mmCIF file with all atom_site columns, C-alpha atoms and ligand atoms in Angstrom:
data_model
loop_
_atom_site.group_PDB
_atom_site.id
_atom_site.type_symbol
_atom_site.label_atom_id
_atom_site.label_alt_id
_atom_site.label_comp_id
_atom_site.label_asym_id
_atom_site.label_entity_id
_atom_site.label_seq_id
_atom_site.pdbx_PDB_ins_code
_atom_site.Cartn_x
_atom_site.Cartn_y
_atom_site.Cartn_z
_atom_site.occupancy
_atom_site.B_iso_or_equiv
_atom_site.pdbx_formal_charge
_atom_site.auth_seq_id
_atom_site.auth_comp_id
_atom_site.auth_asym_id
_atom_site.auth_atom_id
_atom_site.pdbx_PDB_model_num
ATOM   1   C  CA  . UNK T 1 1   ? -7.961  67.135 25.755  1.00 0.00 ? 190 UNK T CA  1
ATOM   2   C  CA  . UNK T 1 2   ? -9.192  69.905 23.546  1.00 0.00 ? 191 UNK T CA  1
ATOM   3   C  CA  . UNK T 1 3   ? -8.219  71.201 20.176  1.00 0.00 ? 192 UNK T CA  1
ATOM   4   C  CA  . UNK T 1 4   ? -9.764  74.201 18.571  1.00 0.00 ? 193 UNK T CA  1
ATOM   5   C  CA  . UNK T 1 5   ? -12.245 73.427 15.821  1.00 0.00 ? 194 UNK T CA  1
ATOM   6   C  CA  . UNK T 1 6   ? -10.645 76.071 13.660  1.00 0.00 ? 195 UNK T CA  1
ATOM   7   C  CA  . UNK T 1 7   ? -7.267  74.293 13.863  1.00 0.00 ? 196 UNK T CA  1
ATOM   8   C  CA  . UNK T 1 8   ? -8.859  71.015 12.697  1.00 0.00 ? 197 UNK T CA  1
ATOM   9   C  CA  . UNK T 1 9   ? -10.755 72.879 10.028  1.00 0.00 ? 198 UNK T CA  1
ATOM   10  C  CA  . UNK T 1 10  ? -7.526  74.515 8.847   1.00 0.00 ? 199 UNK T CA  1
ATOM   11  C  CA  . UNK T 1 11  ? -5.671  71.195 8.873   1.00 0.00 ? 200 UNK T CA  1
ATOM   12  C  CA  . UNK T 1 12  ? -8.497  69.586 6.939   1.00 0.00 ? 201 UNK T CA  1
ATOM   13  C  CA  . UNK T 1 13  ? -8.445  72.360 4.336   1.00 0.00 ? 202 UNK T CA  1
ATOM   14  C  CA  . UNK T 1 14  ? -4.666  72.146 3.969   1.00 0.00 ? 203 UNK T CA  1
ATOM   15  C  CA  . UNK T 1 15  ? -4.789  68.352 3.585   1.00 0.00 ? 204 UNK T CA  1
ATOM   16  C  CA  . UNK T 1 16  ? -7.479  68.657 0.950   1.00 0.00 ? 205 UNK T CA  1
ATOM   17  C  CA  . UNK T 1 17  ? -5.387  71.179 -0.953  1.00 0.00 ? 206 UNK T CA  1
ATOM   18  C  CA  . UNK T 1 18  ? -2.376  68.898 -0.639  1.00 0.00 ? 207 UNK T CA  1
ATOM   19  C  CA  . UNK T 1 19  ? -4.356  65.951 -2.066  1.00 0.00 ? 208 UNK T CA  1
ATOM   20  C  CA  . UNK T 1 20  ? -5.702  68.075 -4.898  1.00 0.00 ? 209 UNK T CA  1
ATOM   21  C  CA  . UNK T 1 21  ? -2.288  69.529 -5.824  1.00 0.00 ? 210 UNK T CA  1
ATOM   22  C  CA  . UNK T 1 22  ? -0.558  66.139 -5.566  1.00 0.00 ? 211 UNK T CA  1
ATOM   23  C  CA  . UNK T 1 23  ? -3.239  64.712 -7.848  1.00 0.00 ? 212 UNK T CA  1
ATOM   24  C  CA  . UNK T 1 24  ? -2.609  67.473 -10.373 1.00 0.00 ? 213 UNK T CA  1
ATOM   25  C  CA  . UNK T 1 25  ? 1.118   66.747 -10.247 1.00 0.00 ? 214 UNK T CA  1
ATOM   26  C  CA  . UNK T 1 26  ? 0.418   63.087 -10.994 1.00 0.00 ? 215 UNK T CA  1
ATOM   27  C  CA  . UNK T 1 27  ? -1.993  63.867 -13.812 1.00 0.00 ? 216 UNK T CA  1
ATOM   28  C  CA  . UNK T 1 28  ? 0.423   66.186 -15.646 1.00 0.00 ? 217 UNK T CA  1
ATOM   29  C  CA  . UNK T 1 29  ? 2.788   63.503 -16.960 1.00 0.00 ? 218 UNK T CA  1
ATOM   30  C  CA  . UNK T 1 30  ? -0.208  61.307 -17.798 1.00 0.00 ? 219 UNK T CA  1
ATOM   31  C  CA  . UNK T 1 31  ? -1.636  64.036 -20.040 1.00 0.00 ? 220 UNK T CA  1
ATOM   32  C  CA  . UNK T 1 32  ? 1.701   64.256 -21.856 1.00 0.00 ? 221 UNK T CA  1
ATOM   33  C  CA  . UNK T 1 33  ? 1.819   60.476 -22.157 1.00 0.00 ? 222 UNK T CA  1
ATOM   34  C  CA  . UNK T 1 34  ? -1.702  60.434 -23.596 1.00 0.00 ? 223 UNK T CA  1
ATOM   35  C  CA  . UNK T 1 35  ? -0.647  62.950 -26.276 1.00 0.00 ? 224 UNK T CA  1
ATOM   36  C  CA  . UNK T 1 36  ? 2.353   60.736 -27.133 1.00 0.00 ? 225 UNK T CA  1
ATOM   37  C  CA  . UNK T 1 37  ? 0.162   57.648 -27.331 1.00 0.00 ? 226 UNK T CA  1
ATOM   38  C  CA  . UNK T 1 38  ? -2.083  59.474 -29.792 1.00 0.00 ? 227 UNK T CA  1
ATOM   39  C  CA  . UNK T 1 39  ? 0.911   60.184 -32.071 1.00 0.00 ? 228 UNK T CA  1
ATOM   40  C  CA  . UNK T 1 40  ? 1.937   56.513 -31.920 1.00 0.00 ? 229 UNK T CA  1
ATOM   41  C  CA  . UNK T 1 41  ? -1.594  55.506 -32.834 1.00 0.00 ? 230 UNK T CA  1
ATOM   42  C  CA  . UNK T 1 42  ? -1.692  57.920 -35.820 1.00 0.00 ? 231 UNK T CA  1
ATOM   43  C  CA  . UNK T 1 43  ? 1.680   56.584 -37.017 1.00 0.00 ? 232 UNK T CA  1
ATOM   44  C  CA  . UNK T 1 44  ? 0.389   53.046 -36.788 1.00 0.00 ? 233 UNK T CA  1
ATOM   45  C  CA  . UNK T 1 45  ? -2.637  54.020 -38.880 1.00 0.00 ? 234 UNK T CA  1
ATOM   46  C  CA  . UNK T 1 46  ? -0.334  55.422 -41.586 1.00 0.00 ? 235 UNK T CA  1
ATOM   47  C  CA  . UNK T 1 47  ? 1.850   52.325 -41.451 1.00 0.00 ? 236 UNK T CA  1
ATOM   48  C  CA  . UNK T 1 48  ? -1.214  50.109 -41.903 1.00 0.00 ? 237 UNK T CA  1
ATOM   49  C  CA  . UNK T 1 49  ? -2.377  52.161 -44.892 1.00 0.00 ? 238 UNK T CA  1
ATOM   50  C  CA  . UNK T 1 50  ? 1.051   51.872 -46.535 1.00 0.00 ? 239 UNK T CA  1
ATOM   51  C  CA  . UNK T 1 51  ? 1.169   48.151 -45.832 1.00 0.00 ? 240 UNK T CA  1
ATOM   52  C  CA  . UNK T 1 52  ? -2.285  47.694 -47.328 1.00 0.00 ? 241 UNK T CA  1
ATOM   53  C  CA  . UNK T 1 53  ? -1.297  49.706 -50.410 1.00 0.00 ? 242 UNK T CA  1
ATOM   54  C  CA  . UNK T 1 54  ? 1.868   47.653 -50.831 1.00 0.00 ? 243 UNK T CA  1
ATOM   55  C  CA  . UNK T 1 55  ? -0.055  44.374 -50.604 1.00 0.00 ? 244 UNK T CA  1
ATOM   56  C  CA  . UNK T 1 56  ? -2.651  45.528 -53.116 1.00 0.00 ? 245 UNK T CA  1
ATOM   57  C  CA  . UNK T 1 57  ? 0.102   46.580 -55.549 1.00 0.00 ? 246 UNK T CA  1
ATOM   58  C  CA  . UNK T 1 58  ? 1.889   43.267 -55.146 1.00 0.00 ? 247 UNK T CA  1
ATOM   59  C  CA  . UNK T 1 59  ? -1.360  41.439 -55.759 1.00 0.00 ? 248 UNK T CA  1
ATOM   60  C  CA  . UNK T 1 60  ? -2.008  43.528 -58.883 1.00 0.00 ? 249 UNK T CA  1
ATOM   61  C  CA  . UNK T 1 61  ? 1.558   42.926 -60.134 1.00 0.00 ? 250 UNK T CA  1
ATOM   62  C  CA  . UNK T 1 62  ? 1.214   39.189 -59.593 1.00 0.00 ? 251 UNK T CA  1
ATOM   63  C  CA  . UNK T 1 63  ? -1.968  39.115 -61.652 1.00 0.00 ? 252 UNK T CA  1
ATOM   64  C  CA  . UNK T 1 64  ? -0.435  41.322 -64.376 1.00 0.00 ? 253 UNK T CA  1
ATOM   65  C  CA  . UNK T 1 65  ? 2.334   38.762 -64.712 1.00 0.00 ? 254 UNK T CA  1
ATOM   66  C  CA  . UNK T 1 66  ? -0.187  35.938 -64.888 1.00 0.00 ? 255 UNK T CA  1
ATOM   67  C  CA  . UNK T 1 67  ? -2.099  37.885 -67.543 1.00 0.00 ? 256 UNK T CA  1
ATOM   68  C  CA  . UNK T 1 68  ? 1.007   38.343 -69.703 1.00 0.00 ? 257 UNK T CA  1
ATOM   69  C  CA  . UNK T 1 69  ? 1.986   34.687 -69.328 1.00 0.00 ? 258 UNK T CA  1
ATOM   70  C  CA  . UNK T 1 70  ? -1.438  33.638 -70.491 1.00 0.00 ? 259 UNK T CA  1
ATOM   71  C  CA  . UNK T 1 71  ? -1.302  36.121 -73.409 1.00 0.00 ? 260 UNK T CA  1
ATOM   72  C  CA  . UNK T 1 72  ? 1.973   34.533 -74.478 1.00 0.00 ? 261 UNK T CA  1
ATOM   73  C  CA  . UNK T 1 73  ? 0.410   31.127 -74.234 1.00 0.00 ? 262 UNK T CA  1
ATOM   74  C  CA  . UNK T 1 74  ? -2.563  32.284 -76.350 1.00 0.00 ? 263 UNK T CA  1
ATOM   75  C  CA  . UNK T 1 75  ? -0.111  33.564 -78.994 1.00 0.00 ? 264 UNK T CA  1
ATOM   76  C  CA  . UNK T 1 76  ? 1.678   30.233 -79.028 1.00 0.00 ? 265 UNK T CA  1
ATOM   77  C  CA  . UNK T 1 77  ? -1.625  28.319 -79.177 1.00 0.00 ? 266 UNK T CA  1
ATOM   78  C  CA  . UNK T 1 78  ? -2.737  30.521 -82.080 1.00 0.00 ? 267 UNK T CA  1
ATOM   79  C  CA  . UNK T 1 79  ? 0.449   29.613 -83.929 1.00 0.00 ? 268 UNK T CA  1
ATOM   80  C  CA  . UNK T 1 80  ? -0.261  25.946 -83.359 1.00 0.00 ? 269 UNK T CA  1
ATOM   81  C  CA  . UNK T 1 81  ? -3.897  26.361 -84.368 1.00 0.00 ? 270 UNK T CA  1
ATOM   82  C  CA  . UNK T 1 82  ? -2.984  28.005 -87.655 1.00 0.00 ? 271 UNK T CA  1
ATOM   83  C  CA  . UNK T 1 83  ? -0.558  25.215 -88.376 1.00 0.00 ? 272 UNK T CA  1
ATOM   84  C  CA  . UNK T 1 84  ? -3.043  22.481 -87.404 1.00 0.00 ? 273 UNK T CA  1
ATOM   85  C  CA  . UNK T 1 85  ? -3.625  19.877 -90.030 1.00 0.00 ? 274 UNK T CA  1
ATOM   86  C  CA  . UNK T 1 86  ? -6.470  18.022 -88.446 1.00 0.00 ? 275 UNK T CA  1
ATOM   87  C  CA  . UNK T 1 87  ? -9.822  19.536 -87.754 1.00 0.00 ? 276 UNK T CA  1
ATOM   88  C  CA  . UNK T 1 88  ? -10.058 17.944 -84.285 1.00 0.00 ? 277 UNK T CA  1
ATOM   89  C  CA  . UNK T 1 89  ? -6.711  19.429 -83.241 1.00 0.00 ? 278 UNK T CA  1
ATOM   90  C  CA  . UNK T 1 90  ? -7.799  22.775 -84.641 1.00 0.00 ? 279 UNK T CA  1
ATOM   91  C  CA  . UNK T 1 91  ? -11.046 22.673 -82.634 1.00 0.00 ? 280 UNK T CA  1
ATOM   92  C  CA  . UNK T 1 92  ? -9.262  21.667 -79.398 1.00 0.00 ? 281 UNK T CA  1
ATOM   93  C  CA  . UNK T 1 93  ? -6.774  24.523 -79.739 1.00 0.00 ? 282 UNK T CA  1
ATOM   94  C  CA  . UNK T 1 94  ? -9.566  26.949 -80.586 1.00 0.00 ? 283 UNK T CA  1
ATOM   95  C  CA  . UNK T 1 95  ? -11.421 25.958 -77.410 1.00 0.00 ? 284 UNK T CA  1
ATOM   96  C  CA  . UNK T 1 96  ? -8.269  26.309 -75.302 1.00 0.00 ? 285 UNK T CA  1
ATOM   97  C  CA  . UNK T 1 97  ? -7.671  29.774 -76.696 1.00 0.00 ? 286 UNK T CA  1
ATOM   98  C  CA  . UNK T 1 98  ? -11.270 30.791 -76.004 1.00 0.00 ? 287 UNK T CA  1
ATOM   99  C  CA  . UNK T 1 99  ? -11.010 29.513 -72.423 1.00 0.00 ? 288 UNK T CA  1
ATOM   100 C  CA  . UNK T 1 100 ? -7.716  31.381 -71.889 1.00 0.00 ? 289 UNK T CA  1
ATOM   101 C  CA  . UNK T 1 101 ? -9.169  34.585 -73.314 1.00 0.00 ? 290 UNK T CA  1
ATOM   102 C  CA  . UNK T 1 102 ? -12.172 34.245 -71.018 1.00 0.00 ? 291 UNK T CA  1
ATOM   103 C  CA  . UNK T 1 103 ? -9.866  33.700 -68.026 1.00 0.00 ? 292 UNK T CA  1
ATOM   104 C  CA  . UNK T 1 104 ? -7.825  36.753 -68.995 1.00 0.00 ? 293 UNK T CA  1
ATOM   105 C  CA  . UNK T 1 105 ? -10.946 38.909 -69.244 1.00 0.00 ? 294 UNK T CA  1
ATOM   106 C  CA  . UNK T 1 106 ? -11.799 37.975 -65.667 1.00 0.00 ? 295 UNK T CA  1
ATOM   107 C  CA  . UNK T 1 107 ? -8.198  38.645 -64.633 1.00 0.00 ? 296 UNK T CA  1
ATOM   108 C  CA  . UNK T 1 108 ? -8.222  42.079 -66.331 1.00 0.00 ? 297 UNK T CA  1
ATOM   109 C  CA  . UNK T 1 109 ? -11.321 43.045 -64.369 1.00 0.00 ? 298 UNK T CA  1
ATOM   110 C  CA  . UNK T 1 110 ? -9.689  41.878 -61.149 1.00 0.00 ? 299 UNK T CA  1
ATOM   111 C  CA  . UNK T 1 111 ? -6.544  43.895 -61.898 1.00 0.00 ? 300 UNK T CA  1
ATOM   112 C  CA  . UNK T 1 112 ? -8.610  46.986 -62.644 1.00 0.00 ? 301 UNK T CA  1
ATOM   113 C  CA  . UNK T 1 113 ? -10.461 46.582 -59.376 1.00 0.00 ? 302 UNK T CA  1
ATOM   114 C  CA  . UNK T 1 114 ? -7.184  46.168 -57.469 1.00 0.00 ? 303 UNK T CA  1
ATOM   115 C  CA  . UNK T 1 115 ? -5.743  49.307 -59.069 1.00 0.00 ? 304 UNK T CA  1
ATOM   116 C  CA  . UNK T 1 116 ? -8.867  51.214 -58.084 1.00 0.00 ? 305 UNK T CA  1
ATOM   117 C  CA  . UNK T 1 117 ? -8.406  49.984 -54.511 1.00 0.00 ? 306 UNK T CA  1
ATOM   118 C  CA  . UNK T 1 118 ? -4.767  51.123 -54.626 1.00 0.00 ? 307 UNK T CA  1
ATOM   119 C  CA  . UNK T 1 119 ? -6.014  54.605 -55.549 1.00 0.00 ? 308 UNK T CA  1
ATOM   120 C  CA  . UNK T 1 120 ? -8.573  54.607 -52.755 1.00 0.00 ? 309 UNK T CA  1
ATOM   121 C  CA  . UNK T 1 121 ? -5.958  53.556 -50.206 1.00 0.00 ? 310 UNK T CA  1
ATOM   122 C  CA  . UNK T 1 122 ? -3.418  56.011 -51.646 1.00 0.00 ? 311 UNK T CA  1
ATOM   123 C  CA  . UNK T 1 123 ? -5.891  58.848 -51.052 1.00 0.00 ? 312 UNK T CA  1
ATOM   124 C  CA  . UNK T 1 124 ? -5.866  57.981 -47.325 1.00 0.00 ? 313 UNK T CA  1
ATOM   125 C  CA  . UNK T 1 125 ? -2.130  58.684 -46.962 1.00 0.00 ? 314 UNK T CA  1
ATOM   126 C  CA  . UNK T 1 126 ? -2.179  62.500 -46.939 1.00 0.00 ? 315 UNK T CA  1
ATOM   127 C  CA  . UNK T 1 127 ? -5.000  62.751 -44.372 1.00 0.00 ? 316 UNK T CA  1
ATOM   128 C  CA  . UNK T 1 128 ? -3.148  60.223 -42.178 1.00 0.00 ? 317 UNK T CA  1
ATOM   129 C  CA  . UNK T 1 129 ? 0.050   62.301 -42.379 1.00 0.00 ? 318 UNK T CA  1
ATOM   130 C  CA  . UNK T 1 130 ? -2.003  65.393 -41.496 1.00 0.00 ? 319 UNK T CA  1
ATOM   131 C  CA  . UNK T 1 131 ? -3.361  63.547 -38.453 1.00 0.00 ? 320 UNK T CA  1
ATOM   132 C  CA  . UNK T 1 132 ? 0.173   62.754 -37.285 1.00 0.00 ? 321 UNK T CA  1
ATOM   133 C  CA  . UNK T 1 133 ? 1.207   66.400 -37.688 1.00 0.00 ? 322 UNK T CA  1
ATOM   134 C  CA  . UNK T 1 134 ? -1.871  67.555 -35.783 1.00 0.00 ? 323 UNK T CA  1
ATOM   135 C  CA  . UNK T 1 135 ? -1.140  65.082 -32.982 1.00 0.00 ? 324 UNK T CA  1
ATOM   136 C  CA  . UNK T 1 136 ? 2.485   66.250 -32.856 1.00 0.00 ? 325 UNK T CA  1
ATOM   137 C  CA  . UNK T 1 137 ? 1.263   69.832 -32.638 1.00 0.00 ? 326 UNK T CA  1
ATOM   138 C  CA  . UNK T 1 138 ? -1.051  68.814 -29.801 1.00 0.00 ? 327 UNK T CA  1
ATOM   139 C  CA  . UNK T 1 139 ? 1.856   67.235 -27.930 1.00 0.00 ? 328 UNK T CA  1
ATOM   140 C  CA  . UNK T 1 140 ? 3.902   70.448 -28.127 1.00 0.00 ? 329 UNK T CA  1
ATOM   141 C  CA  . UNK T 1 141 ? 0.920   72.385 -26.802 1.00 0.00 ? 330 UNK T CA  1
ATOM   142 C  CA  . UNK T 1 142 ? 0.133   69.886 -24.047 1.00 0.00 ? 331 UNK T CA  1
ATOM   143 C  CA  . UNK T 1 143 ? 3.791   69.788 -22.961 1.00 0.00 ? 332 UNK T CA  1
ATOM   144 C  CA  . UNK T 1 144 ? 3.951   73.563 -22.807 1.00 0.00 ? 333 UNK T CA  1
ATOM   145 C  CA  . UNK T 1 145 ? 0.650   73.883 -20.945 1.00 0.00 ? 334 UNK T CA  1
ATOM   146 C  CA  . UNK T 1 146 ? 1.401   71.044 -18.518 1.00 0.00 ? 335 UNK T CA  1
ATOM   147 C  CA  . UNK T 1 147 ? 4.954   72.259 -17.821 1.00 0.00 ? 336 UNK T CA  1
ATOM   148 C  CA  . UNK T 1 148 ? 3.672   75.727 -16.994 1.00 0.00 ? 337 UNK T CA  1
ATOM   149 C  CA  . UNK T 1 149 ? 0.856   74.329 -14.902 1.00 0.00 ? 338 UNK T CA  1
ATOM   150 C  CA  . UNK T 1 150 ? 3.218   71.980 -13.042 1.00 0.00 ? 339 UNK T CA  1
ATOM   151 C  CA  . UNK T 1 151 ? 5.445   74.887 -12.100 1.00 0.00 ? 340 UNK T CA  1
ATOM   152 C  CA  . UNK T 1 152 ? 2.468   76.712 -10.622 1.00 0.00 ? 341 UNK T CA  1
ATOM   153 C  CA  . UNK T 1 153 ? 1.208   73.560 -8.896  1.00 0.00 ? 342 UNK T CA  1
ATOM   154 C  CA  . UNK T 1 154 ? 4.646   72.832 -7.432  1.00 0.00 ? 343 UNK T CA  1
ATOM   155 C  CA  . UNK T 1 155 ? 4.831   76.371 -6.066  1.00 0.00 ? 344 UNK T CA  1
ATOM   156 C  CA  . UNK T 1 156 ? 1.322   76.041 -4.605  1.00 0.00 ? 345 UNK T CA  1
ATOM   157 C  CA  . UNK T 1 157 ? 2.191   72.681 -3.079  1.00 0.00 ? 346 UNK T CA  1
ATOM   158 C  CA  . UNK T 1 158 ? 5.369   74.090 -1.513  1.00 0.00 ? 347 UNK T CA  1
ATOM   159 C  CA  . UNK T 1 159 ? 3.319   76.929 -0.018  1.00 0.00 ? 348 UNK T CA  1
ATOM   160 C  CA  . UNK T 1 160 ? 0.677   74.490 1.282   1.00 0.00 ? 349 UNK T CA  1
ATOM   161 C  CA  . UNK T 1 161 ? 3.332   72.195 2.808   1.00 0.00 ? 350 UNK T CA  1
ATOM   162 C  CA  . UNK T 1 162 ? 4.911   75.165 4.538   1.00 0.00 ? 351 UNK T CA  1
ATOM   163 C  CA  . UNK T 1 163 ? 1.551   76.216 5.918   1.00 0.00 ? 352 UNK T CA  1
ATOM   164 C  CA  . UNK T 1 164 ? 0.903   72.628 7.046   1.00 0.00 ? 353 UNK T CA  1
ATOM   165 C  CA  . UNK T 1 165 ? 4.239   72.444 8.853   1.00 0.00 ? 354 UNK T CA  1
ATOM   166 C  CA  . UNK T 1 166 ? 3.449   75.738 10.525  1.00 0.00 ? 355 UNK T CA  1
ATOM   167 C  CA  . UNK T 1 167 ? 0.039   74.600 11.798  1.00 0.00 ? 356 UNK T CA  1
ATOM   168 C  CA  . UNK T 1 168 ? 1.368   71.166 12.786  1.00 0.00 ? 357 UNK T CA  1
ATOM   169 C  CA  . UNK T 1 169 ? 4.180   72.755 14.808  1.00 0.00 ? 358 UNK T CA  1
ATOM   170 C  CA  . UNK T 1 170 ? 1.503   74.151 17.116  1.00 0.00 ? 359 UNK T CA  1
ATOM   171 C  CA  . UNK T 1 171 ? 0.090   70.683 17.912  1.00 0.00 ? 360 UNK T CA  1
ATOM   172 C  CA  . UNK T 1 172 ? 1.046   68.870 21.069  1.00 0.00 ? 361 UNK T CA  1
ATOM   173 C  CA  . UNK T 1 173 ? 0.451   65.896 23.358  1.00 0.00 ? 362 UNK T CA  1
ATOM   174 C  CA  . UNK T 1 174 ? -1.838  62.959 22.568  1.00 0.00 ? 363 UNK T CA  1
ATOM   175 C  CA  . UNK T 1 175 ? -3.595  64.814 19.841  1.00 0.00 ? 364 UNK T CA  1
ATOM   176 C  CA  . UNK T 1 176 ? -0.333  65.450 17.976  1.00 0.00 ? 365 UNK T CA  1
ATOM   177 C  CA  . UNK T 1 177 ? 0.558   61.758 18.184  1.00 0.00 ? 366 UNK T CA  1
ATOM   178 C  CA  . UNK T 1 178 ? -2.894  60.514 17.099  1.00 0.00 ? 367 UNK T CA  1
ATOM   179 C  CA  . UNK T 1 179 ? -3.150  63.133 14.373  1.00 0.00 ? 368 UNK T CA  1
ATOM   180 C  CA  . UNK T 1 180 ? 0.244   62.242 12.920  1.00 0.00 ? 369 UNK T CA  1
ATOM   181 C  CA  . UNK T 1 181 ? -0.596  58.546 12.845  1.00 0.00 ? 370 UNK T CA  1
ATOM   182 C  CA  . UNK T 1 182 ? -3.986  59.174 11.260  1.00 0.00 ? 371 UNK T CA  1
ATOM   183 C  CA  . UNK T 1 183 ? -2.948  61.608 8.528   1.00 0.00 ? 372 UNK T CA  1
ATOM   184 C  CA  . UNK T 1 184 ? 0.127   59.601 7.619   1.00 0.00 ? 373 UNK T CA  1
ATOM   185 C  CA  . UNK T 1 185 ? -2.253  56.715 6.888   1.00 0.00 ? 374 UNK T CA  1
ATOM   186 C  CA  . UNK T 1 186 ? -5.255  58.543 5.498   1.00 0.00 ? 375 UNK T CA  1
ATOM   187 C  CA  . UNK T 1 187 ? -4.268  62.092 4.561   1.00 0.00 ? 376 UNK T CA  1
ATOM   188 C  CA  . UNK T 1 188 ? -7.317  64.333 4.240   1.00 0.00 ? 377 UNK T CA  1
ATOM   189 C  CA  . UNK T 1 189 ? -9.558  61.384 5.141   1.00 0.00 ? 378 UNK T CA  1
ATOM   190 C  CA  . UNK T 1 190 ? -8.208  61.482 8.686   1.00 0.00 ? 379 UNK T CA  1
ATOM   191 C  CA  . UNK T 1 191 ? -10.393 64.510 9.415   1.00 0.00 ? 380 UNK T CA  1
ATOM   192 C  CA  . UNK T 1 192 ? -14.068 65.262 8.792   1.00 0.00 ? 381 UNK T CA  1
ATOM   193 C  CA  . UNK T 1 193 ? -16.463 68.088 9.373   1.00 0.00 ? 382 UNK T CA  1
ATOM   194 C  CA  . UNK T 1 194 ? -19.806 67.222 10.938  1.00 0.00 ? 383 UNK T CA  1
ATOM   195 C  CA  . UNK T 1 195 ? -22.876 67.433 8.758   1.00 0.00 ? 384 UNK T CA  1
ATOM   196 C  CA  . UNK T 1 196 ? -25.895 68.099 10.912  1.00 0.00 ? 385 UNK T CA  1
ATOM   197 C  CA  . UNK T 1 197 ? -25.613 65.485 13.654  1.00 0.00 ? 386 UNK T CA  1
ATOM   198 C  CA  . UNK T 1 198 ? -23.578 63.121 11.517  1.00 0.00 ? 387 UNK T CA  1
ATOM   199 C  CA  . UNK T 1 199 ? -19.945 62.504 10.722  1.00 0.00 ? 388 UNK T CA  1
ATOM   200 C  CA  . UNK T 1 200 ? -19.306 64.175 7.355   1.00 0.00 ? 389 UNK T CA  1
ATOM   201 C  CA  . UNK T 1 201 ? -16.930 61.352 6.394   1.00 0.00 ? 390 UNK T CA  1
ATOM   202 C  CA  . UNK T 1 202 ? -19.121 58.280 6.875   1.00 0.00 ? 391 UNK T CA  1
ATOM   203 C  CA  . UNK T 1 203 ? -22.542 59.747 7.822   1.00 0.00 ? 392 UNK T CA  1
ATOM   204 C  CA  . UNK T 1 204 ? -22.694 57.848 11.107  1.00 0.00 ? 393 UNK T CA  1
ATOM   205 C  CA  . UNK T 1 205 ? -25.140 59.556 13.497  1.00 0.00 ? 394 UNK T CA  1
ATOM   206 C  CA  . UNK T 1 206 ? -23.264 61.063 16.450  1.00 0.00 ? 395 UNK T CA  1
ATOM   207 C  CA  . UNK T 1 207 ? -24.515 60.732 20.040  1.00 0.00 ? 396 UNK T CA  1
ATOM   208 C  CA  . UNK T 1 208 ? -25.672 63.824 21.980  1.00 0.00 ? 397 UNK T CA  1
ATOM   209 C  CA  . UNK T 1 209 ? -22.632 63.372 24.242  1.00 0.00 ? 398 UNK T CA  1
ATOM   210 C  CA  . UNK T 1 210 ? -20.291 63.530 21.275  1.00 0.00 ? 399 UNK T CA  1
ATOM   211 C  CA  . UNK T 1 211 ? -22.024 66.613 19.921  1.00 0.00 ? 400 UNK T CA  1
ATOM   212 C  CA  . UNK T 1 212 ? -21.801 68.153 23.351  1.00 0.00 ? 401 UNK T CA  1
ATOM   213 C  CA  . UNK T 1 213 ? -18.072 67.429 23.561  1.00 0.00 ? 402 UNK T CA  1
ATOM   214 C  CA  . UNK T 1 214 ? -17.584 68.895 20.078  1.00 0.00 ? 403 UNK T CA  1
ATOM   215 C  CA  . UNK T 1 215 ? -19.456 72.022 21.086  1.00 0.00 ? 404 UNK T CA  1
ATOM   216 C  CA  . UNK T 1 216 ? -17.091 72.335 24.020  1.00 0.00 ? 405 UNK T CA  1
ATOM   217 C  CA  . UNK T 1 217 ? -14.011 71.929 21.817  1.00 0.00 ? 406 UNK T CA  1
ATOM   218 C  CA  . UNK T 1 218 ? -12.990 68.472 22.980  1.00 0.00 ? 407 UNK T CA  1
ATOM   219 C  CA  . UNK T 1 219 ? -11.378 66.091 20.566  1.00 0.00 ? 408 UNK T CA  1
ATOM   220 C  CA  . UNK T 1 220 ? -13.949 63.674 19.183  1.00 0.00 ? 409 UNK T CA  1
ATOM   221 C  CA  . UNK T 1 221 ? -13.159 60.733 16.965  1.00 0.00 ? 410 UNK T CA  1
ATOM   222 C  CA  . UNK T 1 222 ? -15.940 59.231 14.862  1.00 0.00 ? 411 UNK T CA  1
ATOM   223 C  CA  . UNK T 1 223 ? -16.655 55.788 16.387  1.00 0.00 ? 412 UNK T CA  1
ATOM   224 C  CA  . UNK T 1 224 ? -17.452 54.401 12.948  1.00 0.00 ? 413 UNK T CA  1
ATOM   225 C  CA  . UNK T 1 225 ? -14.704 55.655 10.627  1.00 0.00 ? 414 UNK T CA  1
ATOM   226 C  CA  . UNK T 1 226 ? -12.101 56.948 13.078  1.00 0.00 ? 415 UNK T CA  1
ATOM   227 C  CA  . UNK T 1 227 ? -11.828 60.471 11.635  1.00 0.00 ? 416 UNK T CA  1
ATOM   228 C  CA  . UNK T 1 228 ? -11.155 63.469 13.859  1.00 0.00 ? 417 UNK T CA  1
ATOM   229 C  CA  . UNK T 1 229 ? -14.319 65.527 13.849  1.00 0.00 ? 418 UNK T CA  1
ATOM   230 C  CA  . UNK T 1 230 ? -14.836 69.268 13.924  1.00 0.00 ? 419 UNK T CA  1
ATOM   231 C  CA  . UNK T 1 231 ? -17.823 71.570 13.754  1.00 0.00 ? 420 UNK T CA  1
ATOM   232 C  CA  . UNK T 1 232 ? -17.527 74.844 11.913  1.00 0.00 ? 421 UNK T CA  1
HETATM 233 ZN ZN1 . LIG U 2 .   ? -17.240 58.774 10.465  1.00 0.00 ? 273 LIG U ZN1 1
#
């Protein structure tokens, strides 16, 4: 049975186009999804910054409270110290006050450091918001570009499918049956062009008889990978 090499070549080209266009159709929504994921990520970054800022503030507030409590205690200890009648009591209170003052100095430094960190984190908020806006802008652009592209791809695919149906309507007999089975399973990989004396699909060396049959327009199937072969 013979089939013209140009028909196989045409079918192969159409199947390749179909694969390419179908792939583009699949990638479109993924590009949009990727742009959405980026927005979600940027929002999460902002959320984390705000959470961090909140925790730092709470920590600073907690220490401020501790500082004031200790200041009150120092004031009360000072009252007791001034009223002390015994020298030993006076000394003990004096030492307690000194220790509390020392502790409060450390605490003041810690609070100052925390407030500085709050400022640093606060400064990250505006850039993070800008990142979200930029990502949202990107999404609008990607959606517009992909939607336009998908329309064009869908039109191309419809044209290619019509052309495929047209070429396939001219097939008959065993070849039609084998071809339909093969391309339904493997699409464009059901057909291969020869490369030199090899199958272009799997690079198996073809026998002289096979090459001879190909040259005489007989149907040849690669014994290794099962593709229909054609020579251009
Ligand atoms: Zn092969």
